[in-house]
Amino acid sequence: MLCSRWCLVTSCRLYSVVHDPNEKTFEKLLIANRGEIACRVIKTCKKMGIKTVAIYSDVDASAVHVKMADEAVCVGPAPTSKSYLNMDAIMEVIKKTRAQAVHPGYGFLSENKEFARCLASEGVTFIGPDTHAIQAMGDKIESKLLAKNAKVNTIPGFDGVVKDADEAVRIAREIGYPVMIKASAGGGGKGMRIAWDDEETREGFRFSSQEAASSFGDDRLLIEKFIDNPRHIEIQVLADKHGNALWLNERECSIQRRNQKVVEEAPSTFLDPETRRAMGEQAVALAKAVKYSSAGTVEFLVDSRKNFYFLEMNTRLQVEHPVTECITGLDLVQEMIRVAKGYPLRHKQADIPINGWAVECRVYAEDPYKSFGLPSIGKLSQYQEPLHLPSVRVDSGIQQGSDISIYYDPMISKLITYGSNRAEALKRMEEALDNYVIRGVTHNISLLREVIIHPRFVQGDISTKFLPEVYPDGFKGHKLTDLERRELLATAASLYVAEQLRSQRFLGTPRIPVAKSQRSSWELSVLLEDGVYPVAVSKNGLSFSVEVDGMKLNVTSEWNLASPLLSVTIDGTQRTVQRLSRNASGNTSIQFLGTMYKLQILTKVAAELSKYMPEKAAEDTSSVLRSPMPGTVVAVSVKPGDTVSEGQEICVIEAMKMQNSMPAAKTGKVKAVHCKVGDTVGEGDLLVELE
């Protein structure tokens, strides 16, 4: 029996690499990718004694994967079409370095049959399936037909290529709304739109085809029935070149925004053994039907009655593969390399366990308060992964000082926690998110933490519509209870006093030895979320007694103000908080329960005087359109003098290959246009003014 070895592995990597040194594979392998997945492949190659070659664009010259590899070669400038999708440049590197094999990771060229053909023609091994399987499963139209023939449950829809917007509307009407419009060669949520009427179908066709062309170089689209309120559950398969194929259990991937996964777990709370087996057997049947050989994923939509429908097959390693590794003990990258070399699988279906529970959160450089996550760019001024905690794995490709740019996916890392059961895995995830230090870019930790502690998620009551259903007005951060509000106020006040006391000391000695003894009590006024709260603080050793709302709380900590993490105990409850910023005006921001809160802490006298300070008038945002994210202007639909209606598209911004329509906030006449197609804009940049 295969045994999960997570407990024997250090907390940074919850998977096992049991390598037989007598089993020869490759001497040198090139990774045709970047970021965390390139680093992930390199780690396994090192364990297997395989030398690695990294490729990089000029903006990635100092990237972690470049430093980890034995060799690294630049393949072009930042745009993906000129670097990571530049097959000619990559083939030259392969010849130059004499790499015997290529691992494509995910995205980029991982499902590109022409790339696999080029490698085969040069005698270089592609770590993945053969070109027939890539073509058959990579094309959503062909894969659906093959799935039907393999007796796999499929979603009703149009099995051909949609020619134009008019045909899209006709097909959508025949199928019946709502429909899903998606790129035939796509994946990762790009080139996908849900349409509920004719107008949305036309708009969806336009955006999906543009995104598909930008991301995959293929603008073909298909349309199928949209299964409302489903779960997204996928089966990991592993097959060799000798006709053997296994299913490695399922992954629950229903928490999504813009059709991109945010939180994944294995196994699923929803599946019973019979449904799991049926899904697994259909996934294996499909793999065998196309003579699949490598790791792959068959994705299904599952309705409330546990009816499941084939969605697509990804002929590559999935982003969320770590949760499968955690519960099975298999290293999927190692298995892919073994299969590519021609070795048979080492395990039988009966050997595949479900040991414990694993949860993965995708940590993105995104602002979760804007459409559940619009991209953020910047330099990581401070970065600390929570690897000091037990059973925590972080797959990342960045470090302190790394840049998050507009050119690539905004993922910072994949944070994975493991437990003997789901409750333990979720508790560890909560702690890991609280202990994750990310400064310099906006991130989505607040959203991730709220998801995993939400009663519906904890109960397993989820679907792909979880986020819009739970947050119909958008994500607003953690809503403090009265007790949590008092805890935050007490913590902030204690931090303020600790800072004041530290500033009075120099090398452990009062600056003026003849001065009176230090104060032991303070009367403060704290502003939090439109409320002003009187707070009284008294010091007792390392503890502070804080009175808020007539209630006294005891706050204890080591008060190491230089540390990015501060462990605070409030009346016996331990909290990990982060003080993100502060200034001389008493303004401070604190990350508490995952969410950043802005507070102003003043002495009683300063608070009385502050009411005389003039307030800056807020900008009338209805008359201006500012970019909500950094990106590139790909379309401008108006010119000065045009009359626009509320909700009318003014321009389109592309960020990380996702296109976002910018609408007018009110009806009016265009006064000025401050951007043109091709411009690179930053968050908050002025795009258009209305009169």
mmCIF file of N, CA and C in Angstrom, residues 38-91:
data_model
loop_
_atom_site.group_PDB
_atom_site.id
_atom_site.type_symbol
_atom_site.label_atom_id
_atom_site.label_comp_id
_atom_site.label_asym_id
_atom_site.label_seq_id
_atom_site.Cartn_x
_atom_site.Cartn_y
_atom_site.Cartn_z
ATOM 1 N N ALA A 38 7.691 26.744 -11.972
ATOM 2 C CA ALA A 38 9.073 26.445 -12.361
ATOM 3 C C ALA A 38 9.878 26.027 -11.135
ATOM 4 N N CYS A 39 9.691 26.743 -10.032
ATOM 5 C CA CYS A 39 10.384 26.391 -8.784
ATOM 6 C C CYS A 39 9.951 25.014 -8.300
ATOM 7 N N ARG A 40 8.666 24.728 -8.439
ATOM 8 C CA ARG A 40 8.132 23.431 -7.995
ATOM 9 C C ARG A 40 8.784 22.282 -8.764
ATOM 10 N N VAL A 41 8.914 22.427 -10.072
ATOM 11 C CA VAL A 41 9.524 21.377 -10.893
ATOM 12 C C VAL A 41 11.004 21.224 -10.542
ATOM 13 N N ILE A 42 11.685 22.342 -10.338
ATOM 14 C CA ILE A 42 13.115 22.302 -10.016
ATOM 15 C C ILE A 42 13.356 21.541 -8.710
ATOM 16 N N LYS A 43 12.497 21.717 -7.718
ATOM 17 C CA LYS A 43 12.668 21.027 -6.431
ATOM 18 C C LYS A 43 12.663 19.513 -6.613
ATOM 19 N N THR A 44 11.712 19.016 -7.397
ATOM 20 C CA THR A 44 11.661 17.567 -7.618
ATOM 21 C C THR A 44 12.859 17.095 -8.441
ATOM 22 N N CYS A 45 13.247 17.882 -9.444
ATOM 23 C CA CYS A 45 14.409 17.498 -10.256
ATOM 24 C C CYS A 45 15.665 17.374 -9.397
ATOM 25 N N LYS A 46 15.829 18.279 -8.456
ATOM 26 C CA LYS A 46 16.991 18.211 -7.566
ATOM 27 C C LYS A 46 16.968 16.912 -6.767
ATOM 28 N N LYS A 47 15.775 16.520 -6.295
ATOM 29 C CA LYS A 47 15.656 15.272 -5.539
ATOM 30 C C LYS A 47 15.994 14.064 -6.405
ATOM 31 N N MET A 48 15.693 14.172 -7.697
ATOM 32 C CA MET A 48 15.926 13.054 -8.618
ATOM 33 C C MET A 48 17.311 13.100 -9.266
ATOM 34 N N GLY A 49 18.110 14.102 -8.915
ATOM 35 C CA GLY A 49 19.447 14.212 -9.473
ATOM 36 C C GLY A 49 19.486 14.696 -10.901
ATOM 37 N N ILE A 50 18.455 15.449 -11.324
ATOM 38 C CA ILE A 50 18.372 15.964 -12.697
ATOM 39 C C ILE A 50 18.794 17.434 -12.713
ATOM 40 N N LYS A 51 19.720 17.807 -13.588
ATOM 41 C CA LYS A 51 20.115 19.206 -13.730
ATOM 42 C C LYS A 51 19.002 19.973 -14.450
ATOM 43 N N THR A 52 18.842 21.239 -14.104
ATOM 44 C CA THR A 52 17.719 22.016 -14.642
ATOM 45 C C THR A 52 18.183 23.261 -15.383
ATOM 46 N N VAL A 53 17.383 23.626 -16.395
ATOM 47 C CA VAL A 53 17.601 24.853 -17.167
ATOM 48 C C VAL A 53 16.347 25.702 -17.042
ATOM 49 N N ALA A 54 16.516 26.944 -16.645
ATOM 50 C CA ALA A 54 15.393 27.876 -16.556
ATOM 51 C C ALA A 54 15.433 28.828 -17.739
ATOM 52 N N ILE A 55 14.264 29.248 -18.198
ATOM 53 C CA ILE A 55 14.185 30.324 -19.176
ATOM 54 C C ILE A 55 13.550 31.523 -18.483
ATOM 55 N N TYR A 56 13.822 32.711 -18.989
ATOM 56 C CA TYR A 56 13.256 33.901 -18.347
ATOM 57 C C TYR A 56 13.167 35.056 -19.330
ATOM 58 N N SER A 57 12.252 35.966 -19.057
ATOM 59 C CA SER A 57 12.159 37.208 -19.823
ATOM 60 C C SER A 57 13.066 38.229 -19.144
ATOM 61 N N ASP A 58 13.318 39.348 -19.812
ATOM 62 C CA ASP A 58 14.261 40.309 -19.235
ATOM 63 C C ASP A 58 13.793 40.856 -17.883
ATOM 64 N N VAL A 59 12.475 40.964 -17.663
ATOM 65 C CA VAL A 59 12.007 41.480 -16.372
ATOM 66 C C VAL A 59 12.085 40.416 -15.276
ATOM 67 N N ASP A 60 12.307 39.159 -15.667
ATOM 68 C CA ASP A 60 12.426 38.069 -14.698
ATOM 69 C C ASP A 60 13.881 37.672 -14.433
ATOM 70 N N ALA A 61 14.815 38.526 -14.812
ATOM 71 C CA ALA A 61 16.235 38.164 -14.706
ATOM 72 C C ALA A 61 16.652 37.812 -13.281
ATOM 73 N N SER A 62 16.005 38.421 -12.280
ATOM 74 C CA SER A 62 16.362 38.160 -10.881
ATOM 75 C C SER A 62 15.334 37.278 -10.181
ATOM 76 N N ALA A 63 14.494 36.601 -10.956
ATOM 77 C CA ALA A 63 13.432 35.779 -10.375
ATOM 78 C C ALA A 63 14.005 34.573 -9.636
ATOM 79 N N VAL A 64 13.214 34.044 -8.705
ATOM 80 C CA VAL A 64 13.657 32.926 -7.874
ATOM 81 C C VAL A 64 13.955 31.692 -8.721
ATOM 82 N N HIS A 65 13.098 31.406 -9.717
ATOM 83 C CA HIS A 65 13.334 30.193 -10.509
ATOM 84 C C HIS A 65 14.643 30.272 -11.290
ATOM 85 N N VAL A 66 15.048 31.477 -11.644
ATOM 86 C CA VAL A 66 16.320 31.679 -12.342
ATOM 87 C C VAL A 66 17.485 31.338 -11.415
ATOM 88 N N LYS A 67 17.367 31.736 -10.164
ATOM 89 C CA LYS A 67 18.428 31.479 -9.186
ATOM 90 C C LYS A 67 18.483 30.010 -8.778
ATOM 91 N N MET A 68 17.332 29.341 -8.773
ATOM 92 C CA MET A 68 17.286 27.942 -8.339
ATOM 93 C C MET A 68 17.859 26.975 -9.366
ATOM 94 N N ALA A 69 17.714 27.299 -10.642
ATOM 95 C CA ALA A 69 18.120 26.372 -11.703
ATOM 96 C C ALA A 69 19.641 26.304 -11.836
ATOM 97 N N ASP A 70 20.112 25.208 -12.412
ATOM 98 C CA ASP A 70 21.553 25.057 -12.653
ATOM 99 C C ASP A 70 22.025 25.978 -13.771
ATOM 100 N N GLU A 71 21.151 26.216 -14.748
ATOM 101 C CA GLU A 71 21.443 27.139 -15.846
ATOM 102 C C GLU A 71 20.200 27.978 -16.102
ATOM 103 N N ALA A 72 20.400 29.173 -16.642
ATOM 104 C CA ALA A 72 19.254 30.025 -16.974
ATOM 105 C C ALA A 72 19.591 30.857 -18.204
ATOM 106 N N VAL A 73 18.633 30.966 -19.121
ATOM 107 C CA VAL A 73 18.856 31.679 -20.378
ATOM 108 C C VAL A 73 17.662 32.598 -20.660
ATOM 109 N N CYS A 74 17.948 33.831 -21.046
ATOM 110 C CA CYS A 74 16.891 34.787 -21.392
ATOM 111 C C CYS A 74 16.328 34.457 -22.772
ATOM 112 N N VAL A 75 14.997 34.504 -22.882
ATOM 113 C CA VAL A 75 14.358 34.174 -24.163
ATOM 114 C C VAL A 75 13.631 35.362 -24.783
ATOM 115 N N GLY A 76 13.784 36.573 -24.194
ATOM 116 C CA GLY A 76 13.155 37.729 -24.814
ATOM 117 C C GLY A 76 12.630 38.739 -23.823
ATOM 118 N N PRO A 77 11.981 39.776 -24.320
ATOM 119 C CA PRO A 77 11.411 40.823 -23.461
ATOM 120 C C PRO A 77 10.160 40.351 -22.727
ATOM 121 N N ALA A 78 9.608 41.237 -21.910
ATOM 122 C CA ALA A 78 8.531 40.881 -20.976
ATOM 123 C C ALA A 78 7.265 40.303 -21.602
ATOM 124 N N PRO A 79 6.733 40.867 -22.691
ATOM 125 C CA PRO A 79 5.479 40.315 -23.223
ATOM 126 C C PRO A 79 5.590 38.819 -23.485
ATOM 127 N N THR A 80 4.586 38.058 -23.088
ATOM 128 C CA THR A 80 4.660 36.597 -23.188
ATOM 129 C C THR A 80 4.850 36.119 -24.621
ATOM 130 N N SER A 81 4.273 36.838 -25.567
ATOM 131 C CA SER A 81 4.406 36.428 -26.966
ATOM 132 C C SER A 81 5.852 36.490 -27.442
ATOM 133 N N LYS A 82 6.672 37.301 -26.758
ATOM 134 C CA LYS A 82 8.061 37.465 -27.155
ATOM 135 C C LYS A 82 9.023 36.701 -26.250
ATOM 136 N N SER A 83 8.478 35.996 -25.257
ATOM 137 C CA SER A 83 9.357 35.284 -24.326
ATOM 138 C C SER A 83 8.835 33.875 -24.036
ATOM 139 N N TYR A 84 7.921 33.755 -23.089
ATOM 140 C CA TYR A 84 7.487 32.431 -22.652
ATOM 141 C C TYR A 84 6.602 31.704 -23.671
ATOM 142 N N LEU A 85 6.113 32.425 -24.674
ATOM 143 C CA LEU A 85 5.378 31.786 -25.771
ATOM 144 C C LEU A 85 6.189 31.771 -27.067
ATOM 145 N N ASN A 86 7.428 32.205 -26.978
ATOM 146 C CA ASN A 86 8.298 32.294 -28.153
ATOM 147 C C ASN A 86 8.962 30.939 -28.388
ATOM 148 N N MET A 87 8.308 30.086 -29.175
ATOM 149 C CA MET A 87 8.802 28.720 -29.379
ATOM 150 C C MET A 87 10.180 28.688 -30.029
ATOM 151 N N ASP A 88 10.423 29.565 -30.984
ATOM 152 C CA ASP A 88 11.719 29.564 -31.668
ATOM 153 C C ASP A 88 12.853 29.839 -30.686
ATOM 154 N N ALA A 89 12.639 30.837 -29.830
ATOM 155 C CA ALA A 89 13.675 31.194 -28.856
ATOM 156 C C ALA A 89 13.900 30.057 -27.859
ATOM 157 N N ILE A 90 12.805 29.430 -27.432
ATOM 158 C CA ILE A 90 12.922 28.330 -26.464
ATOM 159 C C ILE A 90 13.622 27.134 -27.095
ATOM 160 N N MET A 91 13.309 26.834 -28.351
ATOM 161 C CA MET A 91 13.967 25.713 -29.033
ATOM 162 C C MET A 91 15.469 25.970 -29.174
#
